[in-house]
Amino acid sequence: MPEEEVAEEGVLNPLQPEIQDPLLKEIIEENDLQADPSRDPLEQPAPLPDPDEVVDCVVIGTGAGGAPLLARLAMAGLKVVALEAGPWHDPRKDFATDEKAQAFLFWNDERLSAGQDPLAFGRNNSGIGVGGSTLHYTAYTPRAQDDDFYLHRDFGVGVDWPFGYDELEPYYDELEQFLGISGPENYPWGPTRKHKYPLAPLPLNGAAQLMQRGCEQLGIKTSPAANAALSARYYQEGIGWREACQNRGFCQAGCNIGAKASMDVTFLPLAANHGADIRPNSYVTEIERDASGAVTGVVYEQNGITLRQKCRNLFLCAGAIETPRLLLLNELALTSGQVGRNFTAHTGVQVWGTFPEDVRPYKGIPGALISEDTHRPKDADFVGGYLLQSIGVMPVTFASQAARARKLWGQAGRDYMRNYNHIAGINILGDCLPHESNYMELAEEKDARGVAKPRIHFTAQENEKRMTAHAENIMRQIWEAAGATDIWAFPRYAHTIGTARMGLSGDDAVVNADGRAFDVPNLYICDNSVFPSALSVNPALTIMALSLRTADKFLEKAR
Amino acid sequence: MASPHYPEGTVRALLATDLVTDATRNALQARLDAPLYEPQYLDGATYELLRAVAARLFPQPDRPDNPIELAPAVDKRLLEGASDGWRYDALPPDREAYRMGLGGIRDSAETMFGQPFLSLNDEQKDQVLAAVQQGTAPGHVWQELPAVRFFEELLAELTENYYAHPLAQEEIGYVGMADVPGWHHIQLNQLDPREPEEVK
């Protein structure tokens, strides 16, 4: 290998290597296309935009942050264009029930994970394709509670949101009805609801029943979770019928029948029906401005061609890593000095146990049972709180986590994995406070496009450690009470939050309460990057609620 | 509790039925039918070292003639420069990390036992790998490359390659790929007819 060392010196960046042999080149290209036809750019031909046309709004990103507002703006009669870095998939054809075959759903451009608790990206929290990360979210859709928005008021740390639950409640109501969320008759936590969930809860799978059993013995209240997956066929205004969940258990990847309310089967077709122009395979490289600093348009690459789209307003909805990355690369909205800072991630420790019962963790909605009894625990030695959720899991993901956390290999590793059908898990999602040592920056290392890779620093602080310890203790008790043996914890952090936060002042926030950048009059940001705090619930529903609110605030102003 | 065992052939039998969608069948069948692989990125000796390491991390005495090959997907990924979306900042880019890490395993074996890794017996090989995993392996490479992180990444990637294979999925009784009709019996101890029962 010494010769190779010389030959490879300087290759510090895993770019696509230049293959010299033309025959090999041809074979590899052909194989790639056969393995994944959606990688063929010719599969998705796109008309060239008119270089002189100025549209009302460009929306970058089609996930939970971009899709709802895209539909709202289009329905108000505006000329809107959405740019999505990834392709438009056909779920029935493209979404195999196989973890490796669905890896294209994840944002697989490399991110550098630094700090004492380096975070996993890719399948852990980041998506690509028309629909964004909602293509592979677990579809848990609890609402945040009112006190989630006021950590500073209640505990004197972190920052408060510039508004509270009341402001989002009508959007939560609207979203639950529109998406067809399945949930219990009476949800036991949070403010009294104006509307019931439109659909009955999904059935409890093995892990949910075990968690229910353990919690009952400990006096912890549980409830079937709210899920954005249909427990019955559902008619969606402006879109049509969607089919009921088949208990395929594959929500951490793409749903092949459209039962899961990802944006590609809900808000995006609605937007398209109202004239929105959704452009897949469009990777934004540059944001252009005039002398006054206002955005005038964006430059993007589509199927290898560089294109430009002029616009009157820009909505940046690319998620809490790509949004600040674009801002930093374009030196945009940087006056507050907060872009990339205040990075948080949900505490998300998982506890796994082995049961004598047949669990078959690949069946049913992975997230079926929930408890928010730990929202503000009485014996807490930490700020904020968390919720408990049962989890099902697919084998490759589970094996990978077990390998990392338990360090098992050889015969011991294979023997442990033979218990897969008897495994059940619980996890938490809890608050995480901003800290100066947790931030995202541009690295010196470049990606395949020649753009600086993002480096994310994350070190769990005292509060995260205490919350995790508290939660791990409770989850171990639940699993013991339910009859588990061989209980172990996978320390983990979920979601990406807070790198372009909203606030009342441009001194310590990037956008105002309406999502508009303090620095740039016609730039709006809407995704998890604007969250001032992490919230003690899964973020998707709140991101969508913010998205609708941001659109409404924009339309009010535009009128 | 002793680890459960499942009958052989369950996944292969399902793949021949219409209980599996075409997209899913194609992905799994391609792994079953994978032709003999020639390394395209790693040189021959380094590739053989990776295979030998994989054979200790996933020993397959039950498949003496046809072990699940874990190295091809690694070599192919390195050739393509593909990523799973992140890497430890403490590690160099994956190609560099594999080149250094495999070189480190080779050097550690020489230092610990005075022989190439491939010439060691199974117990000795395991001792070398355990030393890398625990960060105690000798060799100058490990001054530059964090051994514990490298081993974790190597183990995770090989683990994912192993359990993505239909034969490994048969081994653990996983039949989630039989995705056409949906699952009707999803409660504890309830099985649908296409789910294999443990061999008593």
Tab-separated table of N, CA and C in Angstrom, chain A residues 29 41 67 69 71 157 240 256 286 314 325 345 351 354 364 385 460 477:
chain	number	residue	atom	x	y	z
A	29	GLU	N	-21.869	3.692	-15.604
A	29	GLU	CA	-23.009	4.579	-15.851
A	29	GLU	C	-24.274	3.783	-16.133
A	41	PRO	N	-31.235	11.987	-15.274
A	41	PRO	CA	-31.840	13.319	-15.369
A	41	PRO	C	-32.841	13.406	-16.516
A	67	ALA	N	-43.423	23.491	1.690
A	67	ALA	CA	-44.596	23.042	0.934
A	67	ALA	C	-45.908	23.710	1.362
A	69	LEU	N	-46.523	26.633	2.720
A	69	LEU	CA	-46.608	28.039	2.296
A	69	LEU	C	-46.650	28.159	0.788
A	71	ALA	N	-48.245	26.181	-1.194
A	71	ALA	CA	-49.661	25.992	-1.551
A	71	ALA	C	-50.474	27.236	-1.213
A	157	VAL	N	-33.734	30.589	31.337
A	157	VAL	CA	-32.643	30.238	30.407
A	157	VAL	C	-33.186	30.142	28.981
A	240	GLY	N	-57.958	14.815	-3.464
A	240	GLY	CA	-58.664	13.566	-3.758
A	240	GLY	C	-58.471	12.554	-2.655
A	256	ASN	N	-45.115	3.769	0.332
A	256	ASN	CA	-45.321	3.477	-1.095
A	256	ASN	C	-46.782	3.588	-1.538
A	286	GLU	N	-26.603	30.132	-5.585
A	286	GLU	CA	-26.332	31.546	-5.367
A	286	GLU	C	-27.637	32.314	-5.190
A	314	LEU	N	-38.070	35.911	-1.731
A	314	LEU	CA	-37.460	34.589	-1.604
A	314	LEU	C	-37.827	33.970	-0.256
A	325	ARG	N	-26.336	27.395	5.719
A	325	ARG	CA	-25.199	27.211	4.805
A	325	ARG	C	-25.337	28.165	3.610
A	345	ALA	N	-30.530	20.229	19.084
A	345	ALA	CA	-31.039	18.959	18.550
A	345	ALA	C	-31.819	18.319	19.682
A	351	VAL	N	-34.166	3.450	24.432
A	351	VAL	CA	-33.873	2.299	25.295
A	351	VAL	C	-34.527	1.058	24.693
A	354	THR	N	-35.260	-6.847	25.289
A	354	THR	CA	-35.642	-8.108	24.651
A	354	THR	C	-36.787	-8.730	25.443
A	364	GLY	N	-46.659	-2.423	11.656
A	364	GLY	CA	-47.451	-1.368	12.289
A	364	GLY	C	-46.736	-0.035	12.266
A	385	GLY	N	-38.666	19.724	29.330
A	385	GLY	CA	-39.166	18.368	29.512
A	385	GLY	C	-39.103	17.590	28.221
A	460	ALA	N	-23.323	17.916	24.226
A	460	ALA	CA	-24.436	17.943	25.169
A	460	ALA	C	-23.985	18.661	26.435
A	477	GLN	N	-37.086	1.541	33.750
A	477	GLN	CA	-38.125	1.047	34.670
A	477	GLN	C	-39.338	0.515	33.902
